[in-house]
Structure formats: C-alpha cells, structure tokens
Amino acid sequence: MPDTRAISLTRRGLLAAGGALGIGAALTACGGGKDGEATAGATSGPWQFKDDRGQVAKTEATPKNIVAFTGMAAALHDFGVEVKGVFGPTYVEDKAKGTRTPDVQAGDLDIDKVTVLGNVWGEFNVEQYAALAPDVLITDMWEKDALWYVPDESKDKILKLAPSVALSAADQSMPKVLQRHVELAESLGADVGSKKVTDAKAAFEKAAARLRAAARAKPEIKVLVGSASADLFYVSSPARPTDTLYFKELGVNFVTPGKLDTGGWFEGLSWENVDRYQADVIMMDNRASALQPDALASKPTWAQLPAVKAGQVVPRVTEPVYSYEKCTPILDDLAEAIENAKKVA
C-alpha cells in the first residue's frame, strides 16, 4: 500500500503494500461505552470517541478545528464534516506551470480552503498545526498504533497539542472500515441518515453484488495487485489491505506472492523477474508515488506480460477514501474489468 521506496523496509512495505469492511457497532450517547462505540452526533457538550487503538479521545465540545490525514479529511467531507488542516498527499505540483492539482487521495476536498501541513512523507509543520488551535487530529492506521503520516521525530510534540483518533486502514474488510468512518462522522455532527448517505450506501451494496456476480461468473480470471518503481515491481498480498480483503470475500481470485516482506504486505521483484506470477488482470497502484503504466514503456519485460499485451491493466485505488460514494466506483471498476477480461495467463 505504501510509497517512497528508499526510506526503510517498513515504510516501503506500507507504501508498496496497499499496492500491494460486518456492520453494526452501536452508537452511544456522550459518556463512553463498549469497545468500538462512539458518541452519537452531538453538537454541543462533551465529546468522546473510542478509536481503533482502543484509546478514547475527549474534548469539552464537539471538535470544530479538525486536522486530518488527507484521505481521512476527504472521507469526512463526503459525510458533511469539514476540516481546517490536512497532512499527507494533497496536491500534485507542476512547477513549470506554477500550478497544483488535487492528489487522488484528496477526493472532493477543496485543497485551496484547507491548510496543508505537509504534502509528502515526513513533512508536518508543527508550528502551523499549533496555530490552527486543533481540537483533534485524525488519521489512518496501517500498522498497530502507528499514526499514518505523523512523523516519528515530531510525534510527541504533535500529540501534546490535541487528542488523536486513528482508524484502521488494514486487516479489516472494507464494510467494517466504512462503518467506523460513519460512526466517527456522526460523532462529529454529520447526518449519516441523510438521503445522500443512505443512497450512497445502497449504491455501494449494489456494486458489491455486481462484483460478487462477476467473480462467480469468471472464477478462472486471476488478478494481480501491483505497484511500480524504477527498480522494483511490487506484487501485493491481498491478505491485509481492506479493499482486497473484501474483494476476496466477494470471490475475486487473486495472485498471492510467495516471498512476502516482514510486514506481510508485498514481494519486491526485479524487472527481470516481473513475470514470476502470471495474471489475467493487473491492478496498478494509482498513487502519485508509484510509476504509472504509461511510464513503463521502457521496461521490455513489462510489455511482454500477458495482461499488458491484452490491455487488461486497470488502476488500483491503493488508499481508498472511506466514504460510500468513493468506494462504490472501486467495486464497479473491478467488476467491469473482470466482466470484460479474457483468460490470457
């Protein structure tokens, strides 16, 4: 799921790995509850939320000055909750033109209306963060207790300034992760019973049924999840990311690499060995940190892969924005790819 390949095996594992969610936790009134429960959409009075670390964030009133990881902010936006600041991949800059466009992880955020504290891994402006007078910091969690895009070297300073909330982005199926985002958004005042949200959930469930039917109709179609860098091609395991976990539950037939990194995320292959695993469809990491298929023309071994020759390469949303409206196209796109795929491997 992760990105910059030269930082560390753990970091690289997370950034290449996504490149390689059972609904029903109850909402409770302010004052706490069982594991997984959250304060029901209060707009005044004390607020608290128990996150996926088992930690309870508390404030004297429902947070208004929210700072979040970009993908989390985009999900909250879709549920009707706005943030003041973001950190993580937010924009792609064209220095020659002097312009910047939203990163894929920014969803429908208006990136000109939020304070961007950092746009790349390791970048987080603590002074700007403090100036926002944050009520709460919210992010993802790919590994236990590790706050996504909160730098280790400044983590202690950051966490002293406001309570934090972390929701799992791995090891749980997509519907469960979506439900946790619903609970968080409701605790922050969102109307998750609105027609917009309920219609979006219905569309998600319809797309899931379509993917299940496609996988059932073509069980022979093998799908590989990949991510490319200049030196290595990463074949991701479907066992940990929330999306591929769910796709497996729906019946999708995935390639599972045999020699995973220590985190269980991926196997890195040299470009000479990129054909180790044969597949009929290749899903390629769509993040700005990964090389995209049109940049791989100089890799002759890539061009010879059966799925590439057959034109059966599709984008993979490695770090989904966890709202129903953003996850639905992910299901539909994979269903369409399988529906149209020919057996080529």
GROMACS .gro file of C-alpha atoms in nm:
model
  345
    1MET     CA    1   0.000   0.000   0.000
    2PRO     CA    2   0.279   0.249   0.067
    3ASP     CA    3   0.536   0.474  -0.133
    4THR     CA    4   0.888   0.627  -0.127
    5ARG     CA    5   1.089   0.313  -0.182
    6ALA     CA    6   1.417   0.428  -0.033
    7ILE     CA    7   1.318   0.519   0.320
    8SER     CA    8   1.301   0.189   0.508
    9LEU     CA    9   1.167  -0.161   0.459
   10THR     CA   10   0.878  -0.087   0.693
   11ARG     CA   11   0.790   0.238   0.519
   12ARG     CA   12   0.841   0.087   0.177
   13GLY     CA   13   0.628  -0.209   0.283
   14LEU     CA   14   0.344   0.018   0.375
   15LEU     CA   15   0.372   0.231   0.065
   16ALA     CA   16   0.404  -0.057  -0.180
   17ALA     CA   17   0.177  -0.291   0.008
   18GLY     CA   18  -0.157  -0.138  -0.035
   19GLY     CA   19  -0.024  -0.191  -0.373
   20ALA     CA   20   0.004  -0.424  -0.256
   21LEU     CA   21  -1.512  -0.387   0.564
   22GLY     CA   22  -1.990  -0.693   0.931
   23ILE     CA   23  -2.153  -0.364   1.003
   24GLY     CA   24  -2.317  -0.288   1.330
   25ALA     CA   25  -2.112  -0.130   1.609
   26ALA     CA   26  -2.355   0.070   1.816
   27LEU     CA   27  -2.350   0.444   1.865
   28THR     CA   28  -2.391   0.566   2.219
   29ALA     CA   29  -2.460   0.894   2.384
   30CYS     CA   30  -2.184   1.108   2.521
   31GLY     CA   31  -2.001   0.948   2.807
   32GLY     CA   32  -1.849   0.639   2.659
   33GLY     CA   33  -1.945   0.279   2.608
   34LYS     CA   34  -1.812  -0.055   2.493
   35ASP     CA   35  -1.522  -0.112   2.255
   36GLY     CA   36  -1.597   0.028   1.912
   37GLU     CA   37  -1.875   0.257   2.034
   38ALA     CA   38  -1.880   0.629   1.969
   39THR     CA   39  -2.060   0.937   2.086
   40ALA     CA   40  -2.377   0.989   1.884
   41GLY     CA   41  -2.369   1.303   1.664
   42ALA     CA   42  -2.371   1.558   1.942
   43THR     CA   43  -2.321   1.924   1.850
   44SER     CA   44  -2.267   2.060   2.200
   45GLY     CA   45  -2.144   1.937   2.534
   46PRO     CA   46  -1.859   1.693   2.599
   47TRP     CA   47  -1.743   1.474   2.311
   48GLN     CA   48  -1.555   1.149   2.307
   49PHE     CA   49  -1.471   0.878   2.059
   50LYS     CA   50  -1.302   0.541   2.109
   51ASP     CA   51  -1.070   0.472   1.819
   52ASP     CA   52  -0.924   0.152   1.676
   53ARG     CA   53  -0.627   0.165   1.913
   54GLY     CA   54  -0.876   0.137   2.198
   55GLN     CA   55  -0.792   0.493   2.302
   56VAL     CA   56  -1.064   0.743   2.392
   57ALA     CA   57  -1.026   1.098   2.259
   58LYS     CA   58  -1.214   1.354   2.470
   59THR     CA   59  -1.291   1.723   2.428
   60GLU     CA   60  -1.518   1.965   2.611
   61ALA     CA   61  -1.733   2.012   2.299
   62THR     CA   62  -1.772   1.851   1.958
   63PRO     CA   63  -1.448   1.929   1.770
   64LYS     CA   64  -1.464   2.210   1.515
   65ASN     CA   65  -1.097   2.270   1.443
   66ILE     CA   66  -1.023   1.930   1.292
   67VAL     CA   67  -0.690   1.836   1.137
   68ALA     CA   68  -0.675   1.509   0.946
   69PHE     CA   69  -0.475   1.293   0.710
   70THR     CA   70  -0.582   1.394   0.359
   71GLY     CA   71  -0.769   1.074   0.276
   72MET     CA   72  -0.949   1.087   0.610
   73ALA     CA   73  -1.040   1.452   0.552
   74ALA     CA   74  -1.181   1.361   0.210
   75ALA     CA   75  -1.398   1.088   0.364
   76LEU     CA   76  -1.527   1.320   0.637
   77HIS     CA   77  -1.604   1.580   0.367
   78ASP     CA   78  -1.826   1.328   0.187
   79PHE     CA   79  -2.019   1.274   0.511
   80GLY     CA   80  -2.057   1.651   0.563
   81VAL     CA   81  -1.775   1.718   0.811
   82GLU     CA   82  -1.513   1.977   0.713
   83VAL     CA   83  -1.157   2.007   0.842
   84LYS     CA   84  -0.924   2.305   0.891
   85GLY     CA   85  -0.594   2.138   0.809
   86VAL     CA   86  -0.460   1.829   0.633
   87PHE     CA   87  -0.136   1.634   0.607
   88GLY     CA   88  -0.034   1.372   0.354
   89PRO     CA   89  -0.056   1.366  -0.027
   90THR     CA   90  -0.290   1.657  -0.105
   91TYR     CA   91  -0.176   1.805  -0.435
   92VAL     CA   92   0.045   1.734  -0.734
   93GLU     CA   93   0.256   2.033  -0.829
   94ASP     CA   94   0.357   2.130  -1.180
   95LYS     CA   95   0.647   2.362  -1.109
   96ALA     CA   96   0.694   2.452  -1.474
   97LYS     CA   97   0.336   2.579  -1.499
   98GLY     CA   98   0.321   2.706  -1.141
   99THR     CA   99   0.002   2.508  -1.077
  100ARG     CA  100  -0.112   2.236  -0.844
  101THR     CA  101  -0.397   1.989  -0.882
  102PRO     CA  102  -0.560   1.768  -0.617
  103ASP     CA  103  -0.389   1.438  -0.545
  104VAL     CA  104  -0.603   1.128  -0.593
  105GLN     CA  105  -0.620   1.096  -0.213
  106ALA     CA  106  -0.779   1.441  -0.176
  107GLY     CA  107  -1.112   1.323  -0.318
  108ASP     CA  108  -1.352   1.618  -0.345
  109LEU     CA  109  -1.169   1.837  -0.094
  110ASP     CA  110  -1.118   2.198  -0.196
  111ILE     CA  111  -0.745   2.196  -0.143
  112ASP     CA  112  -0.734   2.577  -0.152
  113LYS     CA  113  -0.958   2.601   0.154
  114VAL     CA  114  -0.751   2.386   0.391
  115THR     CA  115  -0.411   2.444   0.546
  116VAL     CA  116  -0.170   2.185   0.408
  117LEU     CA  117   0.074   2.097   0.687
  118GLY     CA  118   0.270   1.853   0.476
  119ASN     CA  119   0.232   1.703   0.130
  120VAL     CA  120   0.485   1.421   0.141
  121TRP     CA  121   0.605   1.157   0.385
  122GLY     CA  122   0.795   1.306   0.679
  123GLU     CA  123   0.659   1.657   0.624
  124PHE     CA  124   0.440   1.803   0.900
  125ASN     CA  125   0.462   2.169   1.001
  126VAL     CA  126   0.416   2.161   1.380
  127GLU     CA  127   0.406   2.542   1.411
  128GLN     CA  128   0.127   2.570   1.154
  129TYR     CA  129  -0.056   2.289   1.329
  130ALA     CA  130  -0.038   2.467   1.664
  131ALA     CA  131  -0.159   2.790   1.502
  132LEU     CA  132  -0.477   2.613   1.392
  133ALA     CA  133  -0.564   2.556   1.760
  134PRO     CA  134  -0.662   2.196   1.679
  135ASP     CA  135  -0.938   2.024   1.873
  136VAL     CA  136  -0.850   1.680   1.738
  137LEU     CA  137  -0.609   1.510   1.499
  138ILE     CA  138  -0.749   1.220   1.292
  139THR     CA  139  -0.560   0.975   1.074
  140ASP     CA  140  -0.537   0.619   0.943
  141MET     CA  141  -0.352   0.327   1.096
  142TRP     CA  142  -0.189   0.066   0.869
  143GLU     CA  143   0.009  -0.095   1.148
  144LYS     CA  144  -0.094  -0.122   1.514
  145ASP     CA  145  -0.056   0.211   1.697
  146ALA     CA  146   0.130   0.376   1.405
  147LEU     CA  147  -0.031   0.707   1.305
  148TRP     CA  148  -0.020   0.738   0.926
  149TYR     CA  149   0.185   1.035   0.802
  150VAL     CA  150   0.254   1.162   1.156
  151PRO     CA  151   0.637   1.174   1.161
  152ASP     CA  152   0.802   0.974   1.439
  153GLU     CA  153   1.055   1.251   1.505
  154SER     CA  154   0.787   1.510   1.582
  155LYS     CA  155   0.506   1.280   1.700
  156ASP     CA  156   0.544   1.365   2.069
  157LYS     CA  157   0.517   1.740   2.004
  158ILE     CA  158   0.218   1.690   1.776
  159LEU     CA  159   0.025   1.466   2.012
  160LYS     CA  160   0.066   1.707   2.302
  161LEU     CA  161  -0.136   1.971   2.118
  162ALA     CA  162  -0.467   1.785   2.079
  163PRO     CA  163  -0.630   1.444   2.127
  164SER     CA  164  -0.585   1.199   1.840
  165VAL     CA  165  -0.807   0.944   1.667
  166ALA     CA  166  -0.677   0.660   1.449
  167LEU     CA  167  -0.896   0.427   1.240
  168SER     CA  168  -0.768   0.104   1.090
  169ALA     CA  169  -0.682   0.104   0.721
  170ALA     CA  170  -0.570  -0.260   0.715
  171ASP     CA  171  -0.655  -0.607   0.844
  172GLN     CA  172  -1.029  -0.536   0.839
  173SER     CA  173  -1.271  -0.572   0.549
  174MET     CA  174  -1.390  -0.258   0.369
  175PRO     CA  175  -1.751  -0.255   0.503
  176LYS     CA  176  -1.626  -0.259   0.863
  177VAL     CA  177  -1.380   0.022   0.796
  178LEU     CA  178  -1.652   0.223   0.623
  179GLN     CA  179  -1.883   0.175   0.920
  180ARG     CA  180  -1.617   0.306   1.157
  181HIS     CA  181  -1.588   0.618   0.940
  182VAL     CA  182  -1.965   0.656   0.955
  183GLU     CA  183  -1.952   0.637   1.334
  184LEU     CA  184  -1.672   0.893   1.354
  185ALA     CA  185  -1.851   1.132   1.117
  186GLU     CA  186  -2.175   1.103   1.315
  187SER     CA  187  -1.994   1.174   1.640
  188LEU     CA  188  -1.864   1.493   1.476
  189GLY     CA  189  -2.215   1.604   1.388
  190ALA     CA  190  -2.275   1.453   1.045
  191ASP     CA  191  -2.625   1.349   0.944
  192VAL     CA  192  -2.539   0.995   0.837
  193GLY     CA  193  -2.909   0.914   0.797
  194SER     CA  194  -2.947   1.171   0.520
  195LYS     CA  195  -3.069   1.062   0.178
  196LYS     CA  196  -2.727   1.142   0.033
  197VAL     CA  197  -2.555   0.896   0.265
  198THR     CA  198  -2.820   0.623   0.253
  199ASP     CA  199  -2.835   0.640  -0.126
  200ALA     CA  200  -2.456   0.618  -0.141
  201LYS     CA  201  -2.461   0.310   0.086
  202ALA     CA  202  -2.726   0.145  -0.131
  203ALA     CA  203  -2.514   0.210  -0.440
  204PHE     CA  204  -2.212   0.057  -0.263
  205GLU     CA  205  -2.409  -0.257  -0.180
  206LYS     CA  206  -2.530  -0.281  -0.541
  207ALA     CA  207  -2.171  -0.252  -0.666
  208ALA     CA  208  -2.063  -0.525  -0.422
  209ALA     CA  209  -2.333  -0.754  -0.559
  210ARG     CA  210  -2.211  -0.682  -0.912
  211LEU     CA  211  -1.851  -0.769  -0.822
  212ARG     CA  212  -1.963  -1.089  -0.649
  213ALA     CA  213  -2.155  -1.190  -0.961
  214ALA     CA  214  -1.861  -1.110  -1.190
  215ALA     CA  215  -1.620  -1.313  -0.978
  216ARG     CA  216  -1.866  -1.604  -0.967
  217ALA     CA  217  -1.915  -1.595  -1.344
  218LYS     CA  218  -1.541  -1.591  -1.418
  219PRO     CA  219  -1.360  -1.770  -1.131
  220GLU     CA  220  -1.071  -1.851  -1.366
  221ILE     CA  221  -0.969  -1.484  -1.402
  222LYS     CA  222  -0.658  -1.427  -1.193
  223VAL     CA  223  -0.598  -1.073  -1.062
  224LEU     CA  224  -0.256  -0.939  -0.959
  225VAL     CA  225  -0.216  -0.626  -0.745
  226GLY     CA  226   0.100  -0.436  -0.838
  227SER     CA  227   0.295  -0.119  -0.771
  228ALA     CA  228   0.591   0.002  -0.977
  229SER     CA  229   0.912   0.188  -0.900
  230ALA     CA  230   1.216   0.247  -1.119
  231ASP     CA  231   1.399  -0.054  -0.976
  232LEU     CA  232   1.131  -0.290  -0.848
  233PHE     CA  233   0.785  -0.421  -0.919
  234TYR     CA  234   0.588  -0.490  -0.603
  235VAL     CA  235   0.335  -0.772  -0.604
  236SER     CA  236   0.099  -0.712  -0.315
  237SER     CA  237  -0.058  -0.972  -0.093
  238PRO     CA  238  -0.438  -0.946  -0.079
  239ALA     CA  239  -0.440  -1.056   0.285
  240ARG     CA  240  -0.401  -0.724   0.468
  241PRO     CA  241  -0.542  -0.426   0.271
  242THR     CA  242  -0.908  -0.354   0.341
  243ASP     CA  243  -1.008  -0.344  -0.025
  244THR     CA  244  -0.853  -0.671  -0.138
  245LEU     CA  245  -0.971  -0.844   0.180
  246TYR     CA  246  -1.325  -0.751   0.080
  247PHE     CA  247  -1.275  -0.841  -0.285
  248LYS     CA  248  -1.157  -1.186  -0.173
  249GLU     CA  249  -1.471  -1.221   0.038
  250LEU     CA  250  -1.670  -1.142  -0.276
  251GLY     CA  251  -1.489  -1.418  -0.463
  252VAL     CA  252  -1.215  -1.243  -0.661
  253ASN     CA  253  -0.928  -1.478  -0.747
  254PHE     CA  254  -0.602  -1.305  -0.652
  255VAL     CA  255  -0.236  -1.383  -0.710
  256THR     CA  256  -0.070  -1.434  -0.371
  257PRO     CA  257   0.307  -1.378  -0.376
  258GLY     CA  258   0.519  -1.640  -0.207
  259LYS     CA  259   0.802  -1.436  -0.050
  260LEU     CA  260   0.649  -1.150   0.144
  261ASP     CA  261   0.831  -0.872   0.329
  262THR     CA  262   0.838  -0.889   0.708
  263GLY     CA  263   0.512  -0.694   0.735
  264GLY     CA  264   0.330  -0.938   0.510
  265TRP     CA  265   0.250  -0.672   0.251
  266PHE     CA  266   0.430  -0.749  -0.074
  267GLU     CA  267   0.708  -0.921  -0.263
  268GLY     CA  268   0.952  -0.698  -0.448
  269LEU     CA  269   1.065  -0.829  -0.788
  270SER     CA  270   1.341  -0.701  -1.013
  271TRP     CA  271   1.214  -0.604  -1.356
  272GLU     CA  272   1.397  -0.905  -1.499
  273ASN     CA  273   1.172  -1.129  -1.286
  274VAL     CA  274   0.847  -0.938  -1.326
  275ASP     CA  275   0.687  -1.239  -1.497
  276ARG     CA  276   0.720  -1.464  -1.189
  277TYR     CA  277   0.345  -1.451  -1.131
  278GLN     CA  278   0.105  -1.479  -1.423
  279ALA     CA  279  -0.223  -1.291  -1.417
  280ASP     CA  280  -0.514  -1.210  -1.645
  281VAL     CA  281  -0.580  -0.867  -1.493
  282ILE     CA  282  -0.325  -0.638  -1.328
  283MET     CA  283  -0.440  -0.366  -1.087
  284MET     CA  284  -0.175  -0.094  -1.066
  285ASP     CA  285  -0.121   0.142  -0.772
  286ASN     CA  286  -0.268   0.479  -0.876
  287ARG     CA  287  -0.087   0.698  -0.622
  288ALA     CA  288   0.147   0.974  -0.733
  289SER     CA  289   0.433   0.798  -0.553
  290ALA     CA  290   0.414   0.498  -0.790
  291LEU     CA  291   0.509   0.479  -1.158
  292GLN     CA  292   0.201   0.453  -1.375
  293PRO     CA  293   0.167   0.205  -1.666
  294ASP     CA  294   0.236   0.468  -1.933
  295ALA     CA  295   0.575   0.529  -1.772
  296LEU     CA  296   0.677   0.162  -1.803
  297ALA     CA  297   0.722   0.152  -2.180
  298SER     CA  298   1.099   0.129  -2.134
  299LYS     CA  299   1.060  -0.197  -1.939
  300PRO     CA  300   1.052  -0.472  -2.205
  301THR     CA  301   0.959  -0.740  -1.954
  302TRP     CA  302   0.652  -0.538  -1.856
  303ALA     CA  303   0.537  -0.511  -2.216
  304GLN     CA  304   0.555  -0.890  -2.253
  305LEU     CA  305   0.322  -0.970  -1.964
  306PRO     CA  306   0.004  -1.138  -2.096
  307ALA     CA  307  -0.227  -0.895  -1.915
  308VAL     CA  308  -0.034  -0.597  -2.054
  309LYS     CA  309  -0.040  -0.734  -2.409
  310ALA     CA  310  -0.415  -0.792  -2.375
  311GLY     CA  311  -0.478  -0.440  -2.246
  312GLN     CA  312  -0.609  -0.578  -1.917
  313VAL     CA  313  -0.432  -0.336  -1.682
  314VAL     CA  314  -0.652  -0.119  -1.459
  315PRO     CA  315  -0.585   0.139  -1.185
  316ARG     CA  316  -0.592   0.028  -0.824
  317VAL     CA  317  -0.703   0.281  -0.559
  318THR     CA  318  -0.441   0.177  -0.308
  319GLU     CA  319  -0.551   0.411  -0.030
  320PRO     CA  320  -0.929   0.442  -0.063
  321VAL     CA  321  -1.123   0.743   0.061
  322TYR     CA  322  -1.354   0.566   0.305
  323SER     CA  323  -1.692   0.705   0.211
  324TYR     CA  324  -1.956   0.501   0.031
  325GLU     CA  325  -1.953   0.729  -0.272
  326LYS     CA  326  -1.577   0.694  -0.319
  327CYS     CA  327  -1.564   0.318  -0.260
  328THR     CA  328  -1.851   0.233  -0.494
  329PRO     CA  329  -1.659   0.312  -0.817
  330ILE     CA  330  -1.373   0.094  -0.692
  331LEU     CA  331  -1.606  -0.207  -0.681
  332ASP     CA  332  -1.772  -0.120  -1.012
  333ASP     CA  333  -1.442  -0.073  -1.191
  334LEU     CA  334  -1.304  -0.409  -1.078
  335ALA     CA  335  -1.633  -0.580  -1.164
  336GLU     CA  336  -1.618  -0.431  -1.514
  337ALA     CA  337  -1.256  -0.539  -1.556
  338ILE     CA  338  -1.342  -0.899  -1.464
  339GLU     CA  339  -1.660  -0.899  -1.674
  340ASN     CA  340  -1.458  -0.794  -1.982
  341ALA     CA  341  -1.143  -0.994  -1.911
  342LYS     CA  342  -1.022  -1.280  -2.126
  343LYS     CA  343  -0.816  -1.566  -1.990
  344VAL     CA  344  -0.464  -1.485  -2.110
  345ALA     CA  345  -0.225  -1.613  -1.842
   0.00000   0.00000   0.00000
